[in-house]
Coordinates of C-alpha atoms and ligand atoms in Angstrom, one line a residue:
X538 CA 14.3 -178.6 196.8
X539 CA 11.4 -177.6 194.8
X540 CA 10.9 -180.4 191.8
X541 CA 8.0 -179.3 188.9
X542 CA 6.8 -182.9 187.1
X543 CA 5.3 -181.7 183.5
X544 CA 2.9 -184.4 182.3
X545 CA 0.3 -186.3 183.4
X546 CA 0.2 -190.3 182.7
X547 CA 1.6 -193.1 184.4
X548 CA 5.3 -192.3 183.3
X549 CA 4.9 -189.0 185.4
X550 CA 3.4 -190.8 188.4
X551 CA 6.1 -193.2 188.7
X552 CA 8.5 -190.2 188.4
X553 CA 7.0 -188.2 191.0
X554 CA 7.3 -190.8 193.7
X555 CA 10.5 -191.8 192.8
X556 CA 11.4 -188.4 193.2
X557 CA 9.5 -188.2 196.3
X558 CA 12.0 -191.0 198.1
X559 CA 14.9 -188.2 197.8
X560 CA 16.1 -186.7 201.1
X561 CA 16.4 -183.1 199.2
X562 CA 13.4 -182.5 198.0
X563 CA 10.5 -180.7 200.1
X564 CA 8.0 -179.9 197.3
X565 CA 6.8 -181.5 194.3
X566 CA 4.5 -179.9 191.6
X567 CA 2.8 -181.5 189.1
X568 CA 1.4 -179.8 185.8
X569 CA -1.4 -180.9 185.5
X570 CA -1.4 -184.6 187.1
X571 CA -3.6 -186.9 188.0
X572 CA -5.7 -188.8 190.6
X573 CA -2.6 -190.5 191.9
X574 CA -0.1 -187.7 192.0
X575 CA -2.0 -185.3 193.5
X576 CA -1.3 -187.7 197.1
X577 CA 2.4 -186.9 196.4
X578 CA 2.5 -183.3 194.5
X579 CA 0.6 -180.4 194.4
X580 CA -1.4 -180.2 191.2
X581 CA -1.3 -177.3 189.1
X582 CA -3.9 -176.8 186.1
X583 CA -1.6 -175.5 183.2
X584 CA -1.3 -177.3 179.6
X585 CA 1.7 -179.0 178.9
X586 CA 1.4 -177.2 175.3
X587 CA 1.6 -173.9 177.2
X588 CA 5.5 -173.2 177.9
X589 CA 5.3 -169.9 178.5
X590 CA 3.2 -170.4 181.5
X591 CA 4.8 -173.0 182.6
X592 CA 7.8 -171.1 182.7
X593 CA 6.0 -168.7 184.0
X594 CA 5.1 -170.9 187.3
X595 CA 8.7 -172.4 187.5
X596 CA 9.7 -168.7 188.3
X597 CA 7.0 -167.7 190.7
X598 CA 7.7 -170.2 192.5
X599 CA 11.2 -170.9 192.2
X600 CA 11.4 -174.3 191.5
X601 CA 15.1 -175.6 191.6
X602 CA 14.3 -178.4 188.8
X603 CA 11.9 -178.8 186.0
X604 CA 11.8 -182.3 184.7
X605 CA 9.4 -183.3 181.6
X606 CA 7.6 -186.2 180.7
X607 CA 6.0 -186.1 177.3
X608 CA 7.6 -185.3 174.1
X609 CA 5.3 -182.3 172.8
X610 CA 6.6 -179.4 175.1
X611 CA 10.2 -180.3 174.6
X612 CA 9.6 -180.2 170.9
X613 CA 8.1 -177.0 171.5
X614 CA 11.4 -175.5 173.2
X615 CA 10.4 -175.3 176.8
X616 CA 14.3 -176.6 177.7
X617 CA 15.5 -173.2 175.3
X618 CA 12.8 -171.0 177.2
X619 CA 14.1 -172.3 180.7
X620 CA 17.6 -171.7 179.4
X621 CA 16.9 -168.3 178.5
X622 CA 15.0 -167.1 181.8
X623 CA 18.2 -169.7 183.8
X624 CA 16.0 -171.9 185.2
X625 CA 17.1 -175.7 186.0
X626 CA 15.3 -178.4 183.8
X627 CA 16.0 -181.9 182.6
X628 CA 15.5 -182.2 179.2
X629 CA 17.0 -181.6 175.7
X630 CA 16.1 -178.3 173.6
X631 CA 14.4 -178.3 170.9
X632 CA 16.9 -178.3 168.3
X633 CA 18.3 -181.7 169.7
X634 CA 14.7 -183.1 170.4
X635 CA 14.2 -183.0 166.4
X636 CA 15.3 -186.6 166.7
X637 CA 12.2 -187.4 168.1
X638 CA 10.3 -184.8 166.4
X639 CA 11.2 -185.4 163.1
X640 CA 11.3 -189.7 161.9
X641 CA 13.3 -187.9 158.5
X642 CA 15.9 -186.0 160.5
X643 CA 16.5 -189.2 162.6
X644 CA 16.8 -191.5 159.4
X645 CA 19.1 -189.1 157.6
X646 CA 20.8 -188.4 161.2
X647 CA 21.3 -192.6 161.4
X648 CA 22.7 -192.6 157.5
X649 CA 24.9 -189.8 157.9
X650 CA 26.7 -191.1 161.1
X651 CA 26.0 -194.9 160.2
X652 CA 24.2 -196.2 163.0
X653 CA 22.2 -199.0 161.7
X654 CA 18.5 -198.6 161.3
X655 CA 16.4 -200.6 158.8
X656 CA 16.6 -199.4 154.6
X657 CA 14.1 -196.8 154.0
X658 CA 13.3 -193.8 151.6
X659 CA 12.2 -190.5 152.1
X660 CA 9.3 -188.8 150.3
X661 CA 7.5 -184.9 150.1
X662 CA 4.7 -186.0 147.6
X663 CA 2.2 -188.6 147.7
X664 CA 2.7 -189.3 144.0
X665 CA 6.2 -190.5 144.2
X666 CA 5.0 -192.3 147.3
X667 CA 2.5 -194.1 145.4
X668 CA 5.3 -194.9 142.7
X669 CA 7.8 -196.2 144.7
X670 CA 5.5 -198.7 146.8
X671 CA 4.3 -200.3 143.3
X672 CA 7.9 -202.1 143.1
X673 CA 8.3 -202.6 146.7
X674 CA 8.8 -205.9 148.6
X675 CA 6.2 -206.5 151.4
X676 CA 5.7 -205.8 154.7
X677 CA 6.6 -202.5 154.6
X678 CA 6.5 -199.9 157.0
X679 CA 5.1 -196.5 156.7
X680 CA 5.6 -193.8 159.2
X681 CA 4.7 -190.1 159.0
X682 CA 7.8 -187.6 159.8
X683 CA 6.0 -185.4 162.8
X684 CA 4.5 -186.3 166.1
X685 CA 1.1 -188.5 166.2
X686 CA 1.0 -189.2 169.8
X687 CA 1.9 -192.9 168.6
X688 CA -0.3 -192.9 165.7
X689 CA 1.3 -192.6 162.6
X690 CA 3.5 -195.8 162.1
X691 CA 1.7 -198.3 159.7
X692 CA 2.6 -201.9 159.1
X693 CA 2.0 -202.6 155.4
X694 CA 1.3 -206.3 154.3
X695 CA 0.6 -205.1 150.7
X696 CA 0.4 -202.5 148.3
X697 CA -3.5 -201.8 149.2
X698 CA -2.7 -201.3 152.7
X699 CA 0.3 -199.3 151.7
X700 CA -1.7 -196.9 149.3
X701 CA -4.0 -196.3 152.1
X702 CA -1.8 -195.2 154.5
X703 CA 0.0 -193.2 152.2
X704 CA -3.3 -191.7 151.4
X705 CA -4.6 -191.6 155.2
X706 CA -0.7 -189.2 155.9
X707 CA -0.3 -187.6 152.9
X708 CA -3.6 -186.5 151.2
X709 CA -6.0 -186.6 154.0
X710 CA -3.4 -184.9 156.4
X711 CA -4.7 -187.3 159.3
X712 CA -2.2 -185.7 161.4
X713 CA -1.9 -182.2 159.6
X714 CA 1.8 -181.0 158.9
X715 CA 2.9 -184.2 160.5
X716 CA 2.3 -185.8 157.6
X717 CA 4.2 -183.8 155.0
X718 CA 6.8 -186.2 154.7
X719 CA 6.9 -189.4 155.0
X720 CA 9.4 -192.2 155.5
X721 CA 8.8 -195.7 153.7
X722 CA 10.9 -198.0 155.9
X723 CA 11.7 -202.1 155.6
X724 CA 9.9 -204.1 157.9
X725 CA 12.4 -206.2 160.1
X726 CA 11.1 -209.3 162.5
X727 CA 13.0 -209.5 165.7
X728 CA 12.3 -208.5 169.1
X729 CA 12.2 -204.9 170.4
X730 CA 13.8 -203.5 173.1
X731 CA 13.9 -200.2 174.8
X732 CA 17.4 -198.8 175.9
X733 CA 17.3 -195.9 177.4
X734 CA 20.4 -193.3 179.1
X735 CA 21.0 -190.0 180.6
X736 CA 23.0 -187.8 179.2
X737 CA 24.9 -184.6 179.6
X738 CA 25.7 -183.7 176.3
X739 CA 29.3 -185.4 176.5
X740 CA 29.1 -188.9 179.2
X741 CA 26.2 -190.9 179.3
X742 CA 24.8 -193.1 182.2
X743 CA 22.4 -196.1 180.6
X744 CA 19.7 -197.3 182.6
X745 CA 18.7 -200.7 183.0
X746 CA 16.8 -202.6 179.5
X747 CA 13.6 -203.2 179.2
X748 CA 10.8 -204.4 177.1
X749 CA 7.3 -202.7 175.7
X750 CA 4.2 -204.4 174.5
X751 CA 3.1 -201.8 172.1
X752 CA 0.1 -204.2 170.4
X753 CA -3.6 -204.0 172.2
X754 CA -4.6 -208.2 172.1
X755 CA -2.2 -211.1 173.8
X756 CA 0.7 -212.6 172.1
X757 CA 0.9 -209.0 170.1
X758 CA -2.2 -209.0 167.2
X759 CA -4.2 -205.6 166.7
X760 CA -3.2 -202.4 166.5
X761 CA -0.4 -200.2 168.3
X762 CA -1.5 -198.2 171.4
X763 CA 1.0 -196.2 173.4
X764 CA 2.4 -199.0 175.1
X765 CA -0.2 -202.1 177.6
X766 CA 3.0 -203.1 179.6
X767 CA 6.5 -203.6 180.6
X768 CA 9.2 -205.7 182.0
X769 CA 12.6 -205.1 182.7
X770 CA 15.7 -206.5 181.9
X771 CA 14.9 -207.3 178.9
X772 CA 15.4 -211.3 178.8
X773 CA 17.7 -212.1 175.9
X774 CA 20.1 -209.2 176.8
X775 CA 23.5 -210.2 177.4
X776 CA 27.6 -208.5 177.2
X777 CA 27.7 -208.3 173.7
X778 CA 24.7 -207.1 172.6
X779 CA 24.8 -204.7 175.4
X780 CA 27.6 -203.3 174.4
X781 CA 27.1 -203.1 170.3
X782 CA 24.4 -201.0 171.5
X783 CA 26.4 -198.5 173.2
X784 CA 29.3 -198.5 170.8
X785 CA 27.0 -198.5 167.5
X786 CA 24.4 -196.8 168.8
X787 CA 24.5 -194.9 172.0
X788 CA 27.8 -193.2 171.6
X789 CA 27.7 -192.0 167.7
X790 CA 24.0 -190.5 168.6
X791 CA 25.5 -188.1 171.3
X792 CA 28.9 -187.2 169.6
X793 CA 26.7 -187.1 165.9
X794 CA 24.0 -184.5 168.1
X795 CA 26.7 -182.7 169.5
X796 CA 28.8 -182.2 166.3
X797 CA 26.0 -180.4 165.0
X798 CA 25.6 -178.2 167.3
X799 CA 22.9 -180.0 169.0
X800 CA 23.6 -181.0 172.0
X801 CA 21.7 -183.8 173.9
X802 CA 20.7 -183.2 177.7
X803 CA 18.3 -185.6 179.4
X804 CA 16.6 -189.1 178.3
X805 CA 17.8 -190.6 175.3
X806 CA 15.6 -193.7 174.6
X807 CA 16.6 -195.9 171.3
X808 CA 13.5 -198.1 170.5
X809 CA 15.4 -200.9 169.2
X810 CA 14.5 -204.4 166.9
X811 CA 16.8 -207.1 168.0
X812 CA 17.5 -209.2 164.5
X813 CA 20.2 -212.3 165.3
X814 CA 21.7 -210.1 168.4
X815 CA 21.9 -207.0 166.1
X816 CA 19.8 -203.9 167.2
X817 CA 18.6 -201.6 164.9
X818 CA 16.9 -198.6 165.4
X819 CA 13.3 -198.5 164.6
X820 CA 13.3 -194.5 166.5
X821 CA 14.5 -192.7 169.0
X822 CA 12.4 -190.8 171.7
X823 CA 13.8 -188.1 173.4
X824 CA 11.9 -188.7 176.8
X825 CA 11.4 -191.0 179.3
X826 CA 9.1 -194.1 177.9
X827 CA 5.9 -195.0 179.2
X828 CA 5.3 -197.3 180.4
X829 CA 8.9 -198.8 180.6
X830 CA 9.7 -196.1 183.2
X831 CA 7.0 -197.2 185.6
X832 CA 9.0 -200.8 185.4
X833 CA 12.5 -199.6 185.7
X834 CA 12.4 -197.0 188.4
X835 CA 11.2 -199.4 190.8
X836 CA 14.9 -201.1 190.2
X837 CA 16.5 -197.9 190.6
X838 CA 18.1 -197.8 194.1
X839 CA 19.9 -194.2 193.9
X840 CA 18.6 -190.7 194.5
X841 CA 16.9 -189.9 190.6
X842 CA 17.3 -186.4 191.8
X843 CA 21.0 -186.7 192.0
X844 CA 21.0 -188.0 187.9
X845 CA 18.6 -185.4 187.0
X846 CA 20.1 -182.8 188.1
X847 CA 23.5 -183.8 187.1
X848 CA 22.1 -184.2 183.2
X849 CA 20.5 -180.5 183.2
X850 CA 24.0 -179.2 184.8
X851 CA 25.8 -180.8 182.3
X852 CA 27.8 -182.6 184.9
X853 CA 27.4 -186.0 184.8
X854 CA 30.2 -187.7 186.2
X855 CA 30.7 -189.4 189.7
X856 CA 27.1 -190.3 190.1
X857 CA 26.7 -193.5 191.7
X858 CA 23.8 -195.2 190.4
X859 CA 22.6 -199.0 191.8
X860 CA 19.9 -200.9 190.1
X861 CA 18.0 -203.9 192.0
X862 CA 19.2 -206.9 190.2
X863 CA 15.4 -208.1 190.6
X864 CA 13.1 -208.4 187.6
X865 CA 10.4 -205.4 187.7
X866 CA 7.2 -205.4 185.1
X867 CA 4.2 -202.8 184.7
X868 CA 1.0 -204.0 183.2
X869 CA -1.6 -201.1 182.2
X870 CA -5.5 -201.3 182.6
X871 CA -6.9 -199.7 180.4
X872 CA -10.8 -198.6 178.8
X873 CA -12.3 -201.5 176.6
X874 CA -11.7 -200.4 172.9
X875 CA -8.3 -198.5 173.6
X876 CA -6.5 -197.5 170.8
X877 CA -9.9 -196.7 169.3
X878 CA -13.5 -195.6 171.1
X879 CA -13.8 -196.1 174.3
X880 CA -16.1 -194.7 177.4
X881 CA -14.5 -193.1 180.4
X882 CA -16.3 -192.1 183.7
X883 CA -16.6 -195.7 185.3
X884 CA -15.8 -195.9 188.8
X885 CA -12.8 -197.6 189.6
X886 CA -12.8 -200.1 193.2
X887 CA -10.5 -202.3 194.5
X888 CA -7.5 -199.9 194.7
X889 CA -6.9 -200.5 198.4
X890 CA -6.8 -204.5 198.4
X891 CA -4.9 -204.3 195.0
X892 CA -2.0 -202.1 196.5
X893 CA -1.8 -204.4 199.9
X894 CA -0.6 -206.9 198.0
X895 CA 2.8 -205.3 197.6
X896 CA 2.2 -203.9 194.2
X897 CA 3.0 -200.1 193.1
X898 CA 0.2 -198.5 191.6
X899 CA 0.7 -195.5 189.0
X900 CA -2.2 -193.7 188.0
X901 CA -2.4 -192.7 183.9
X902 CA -5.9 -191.6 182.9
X903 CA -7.9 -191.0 186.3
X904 CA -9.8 -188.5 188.7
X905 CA -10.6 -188.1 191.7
X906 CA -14.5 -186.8 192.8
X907 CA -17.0 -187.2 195.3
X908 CA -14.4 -189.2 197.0
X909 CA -13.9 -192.1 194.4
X910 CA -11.7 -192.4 191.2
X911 CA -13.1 -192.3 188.2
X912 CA -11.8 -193.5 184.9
X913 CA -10.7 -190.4 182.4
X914 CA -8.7 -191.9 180.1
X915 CA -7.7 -194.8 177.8
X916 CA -5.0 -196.3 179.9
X917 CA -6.2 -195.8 183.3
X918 CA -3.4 -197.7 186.1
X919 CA -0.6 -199.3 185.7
X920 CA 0.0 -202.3 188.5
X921 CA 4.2 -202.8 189.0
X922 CA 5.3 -205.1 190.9
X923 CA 9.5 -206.2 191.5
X924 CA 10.7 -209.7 192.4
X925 CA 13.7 -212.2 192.3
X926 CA 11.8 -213.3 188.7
X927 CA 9.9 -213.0 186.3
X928 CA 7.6 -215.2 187.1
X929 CA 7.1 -214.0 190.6
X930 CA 6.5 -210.5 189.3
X931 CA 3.9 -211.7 187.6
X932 CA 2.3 -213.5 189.6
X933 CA 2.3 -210.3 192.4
X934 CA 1.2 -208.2 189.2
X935 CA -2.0 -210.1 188.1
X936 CA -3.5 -211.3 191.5
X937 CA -3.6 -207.4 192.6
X938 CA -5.2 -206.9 189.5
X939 CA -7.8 -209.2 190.3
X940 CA -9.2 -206.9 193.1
X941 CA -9.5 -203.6 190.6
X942 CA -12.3 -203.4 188.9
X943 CA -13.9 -200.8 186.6
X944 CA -17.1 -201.1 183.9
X945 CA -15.1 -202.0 180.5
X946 CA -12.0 -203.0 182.4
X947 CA -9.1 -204.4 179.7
X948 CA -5.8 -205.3 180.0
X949 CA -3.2 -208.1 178.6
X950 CA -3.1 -211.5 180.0
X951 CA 0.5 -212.2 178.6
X952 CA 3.1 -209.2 179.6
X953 CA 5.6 -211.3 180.9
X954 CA 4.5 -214.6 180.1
X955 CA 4.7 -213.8 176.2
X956 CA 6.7 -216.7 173.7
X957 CA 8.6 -213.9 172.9
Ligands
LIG1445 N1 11.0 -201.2 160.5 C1 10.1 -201.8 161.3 N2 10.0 -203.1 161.3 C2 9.1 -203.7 162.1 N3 8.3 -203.1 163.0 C3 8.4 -201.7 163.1 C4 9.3 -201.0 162.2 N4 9.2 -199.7 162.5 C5 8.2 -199.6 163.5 N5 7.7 -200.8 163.8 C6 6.7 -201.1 164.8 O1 5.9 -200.0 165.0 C7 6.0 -199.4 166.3 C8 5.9 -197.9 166.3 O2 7.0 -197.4 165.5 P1 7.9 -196.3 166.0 O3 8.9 -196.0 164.9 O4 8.5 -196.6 167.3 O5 7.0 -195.0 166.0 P2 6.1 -194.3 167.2 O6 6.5 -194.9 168.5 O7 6.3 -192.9 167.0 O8 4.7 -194.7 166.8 C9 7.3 -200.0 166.8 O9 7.3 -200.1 168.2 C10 7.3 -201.4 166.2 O10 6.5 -202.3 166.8
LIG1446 MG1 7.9 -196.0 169.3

C-alpha cells in the first residue's frame, strides 16, 4: 500500500511510524513533514491549506489511503473532495468536522442531544457580551466559535479580564471571522482527560485514555500552548467512569452527528473535565490529539492500518485491536518563550545518546541542513517512552532528555509526576 500523512508535527511523526510497522504498506508520503519523518516517508512540499493539490498528489500517485492530522484541511473539506474524486481517506467531511470547527455548533449540538457540557451562552455582538458578563459569577470562560490554532479559549478570573477578552475576539477580530461569535462558558475545576475513538459513522472502537498538559510552567500556571506532554491511561480512570463516557457521551455524539445527516468517519476526540467522576465536555476535536497520540500509539499493538482503513470504508467491525497494558507518556521540548516569542534556528545535539536509551523520539518543529537538525518551531521533539509504570516511564523519559540539548531548550519537569 501507498499511505499519504497530511501534517507536519509530532502527532504526524508518531503516525507515520506506527504506520510504518504494518506488513502492507510499501510507501509512505508525508505532506509536508519534518526532520524526523523524512527517515520513514518521502516528503512532499504541499500546504496542508491546499486540498486541491493534495488531492491532486493522492491521484498521481495513487495512494491507497490518505490519513490527516491537523484539523484545518478537514474543516476545509478535503474528506468531501477525496470522496468526490473516490479516493480512500481517514477522516470526517466537513459538514461533520463543524464540531470541531465551530465551539457554538458543538454547544448547541451537546444541548440539543443532552450530553453534558458545562452552562454557557451564546453571543453575535460584543455589546450583549459585555452585558451579560457584568452579572456573571467568576471564573468564567471565554472561547471564540472558529479555529485559533489553540488560541482563543480564555480563563476569566474577573470582569476586567473578561471585557478584554471579549474585546481581544470580538472587536479587535484577533482571530478574524473566528471570532464572530463567541461562547461564554462556566468554568468547572476537575481534571481533564482526553478520550478519544474511531468511528465509522455507525460502531465505534475507543482507544486507550489519556492525559494532556495544556499549561506552559510545572504544576499547570501560565498560559495554554498546544499541549507540553502526555501520559496514558489516564490514572483515576476506572469501569464506571469509563463507561458514563461512552454511554453519555461517545454514543449520543455519533447517533446525534448521524441523525443530521452528518456522519462521523475517523478520530473523535472528547476533551473532557472530570468533576466527582462526571465528565463533561469542555470540546470535541475531530482529529487525532497532539501530543496524546505520540503517548498512546506506542501502546497500540495492532496494525493502525487495519483501523484506519476500516473507519474510511465505513466498516468497522471485526477489527482486533490490543493495547499494551503498560503506562506510555510524551513530554515535548520545546523553544524558551513558547506559547509567545521565541527564536528558532538553534542546533539541536544529543539525539543519538537520547534515543539509545530506549526512548521514541517524534520530531514536531525541526529541519534538517548541512547535516544537523535545527530547531524550526515552538515545540521542537517529543521524548516517549513505555514501561510497567508510571514512574518508570518517567524516569526513561527525562534521563534521555538529559543528553538533547539546544540554545533556549524548555520543557516541563512534572508530566507525570504532577499532584494531579
Ligand atoms: N469550562 C471550562 N472550565 C475549565 N477549564 C476550561 C473550560 N473550557 C476550557 N478550559 C481550559 O481551556 C483549555 C482549552 O479549551 P478548549 O475548549 O479545549 O479549546 P481549544 O483546545 O480549542 O483551545 C482546556 O483544555 C481547559 O484547560
Ligand atoms: Mg482543547
Amino acid at each position: 500500500m501507498k499511505i499519504l500523512i497530511v501534517g507536519s508535527g509530532g502527532r504526524e511523526h508518531a503516525l507515520i511510524w506506527k504506520i510504518s510497522q504494518s506488513k502492507r504498506v510499501k510507501n509512505i508520503y508525508s505532506i509536508s513533514g519534518n526532520a524526523g519523518t523524512k527517515d520513514l516517508a518521502q516528503n512532499v512540499d504541499i500546504k496542508v491549506s491546499n486540498i486541491i493539490e493534495i488531492a491532486d498528489f493522492a491521484q498521481e500517485e495513487k495512494i491507497d489511503l490518505t490519513v490527516i492530522g491537523p484539523e484545518l484541511p478537514l474543516s476545509l473539506g478535503i474528506v468531501d473532495e477525496f470522496n468526490k474524486r473516490n479516493l480512500k481517506i481517514f477522516g470526517p467531511r466537513q459538514k461533520a468536522a463543524y464540531i470541531e470547527s465551530s465551539k457554538a455548533f458543538a454547544k448547541e449540538f451537546m444541548r440539543k442531544n443532552n450530553i453534558p457540557t458545562p452552562e454557557f451562552n451564546i453571543f453575535n455582538s460584543p455589546d450583549s457580551a459585555l452585558d451579560y458578563i457584568k452579572e456573571a459569577v467568576f471564573p468564567i470562560v471565554i472561547k471564540a466559535d472558529g479555529l485559533t490554532g489553540g488560541k482563543g479559549v480564555f480563563i476569566c478570573e474577573d470582569v476586567n479580564k473578561a471585557e478584554e477578552s471579549i474585546k481581544t475576539i470580538m472587536v479587535e477580530k484577533k482571530f478574524g471571522e473566528a471570532g464572530d461569535k463567541i461562547i461564554v462558558e462556566r468554568f468547572l475545576k476537575g481534571q481533564e482527560m482526553t478520550f478519544m475513538v474511531i468511528s465509522d459513522g455507525k460502531r465505534v472502537i475507543p482507544l486507550v485514555t489519556s492525559m494532556d498538559y495544556k499549561k506552559i510552567f510545572d504544576y499547570d500556571e501560565g498560559p495554554n500552548t498546544g499541549g507540553m506532554g502526555a501520559i496514558s491511561p489516564f490514572p483515576q480512570i476506572d469501569t464506571t467512569l469509563y463507561n458514563n463516557i461512552m454511554k453519555s457521551i461517545i454514543s449520543p455524539t455519533i447517533e446525534g452527528l448521524r441523525f443530521e445527516g452528518k456522519e462521523f468517519r475517523g478520530l473523535l476526540y472528547a476533551g473532557l473535565m472530570i468533576v466527582n467522576n462526571s465528565p463533561y465536555v469542555l470540546e470535541f476535536n475531530v482529529r487525532f490529539g497532539d501530543p496524546e497520540t505520540q503517548a498512546i500509539l506506542l501502546r497500540l499493538k495492532s496494525d493502525i492500518v487495519d483501523l484506519l482503513e476500516a473507519s474510511a470504508e465505513g466498516h468497522l467491525i471485526d477489527i482486533p485491536v490490543e493495547w499494551d497494558t503498560s503506562v506510555s507518556a510524551c513530554v515535548v521540548l520545546s523553544s524558551k518563550g513558547y506559547p509567545l516569542k521565541y527564536e528558532t534556528g538553534k542546533v539541536i545535539d544529543g539525539l543519538k545518546r537520547a534515543k539509545s536509551l530506549g526512548v521514541e523520539i517524534f520530531h514536531a518543529g525541526t529541519i534538517f541542513k548541512d547535516n544537523s537538525f535545527y530547531t524550526s518551531s515552538g515545540r521542537v521533539l517529543n521524548i516517549c517512552a513505555i514501561a510497567p509504570t508510571l514512574k518508570e516511564t518517567m524516569k526513561k523519559i527525562y534521563d534521555a532528555i538529559s543528553f538533547v540539548s539546544f540554545d533556549n531548550i524548555y520543557f516541563r519537569q512534572d508530566i507525570g509526576r504532577s499532584k494531579k
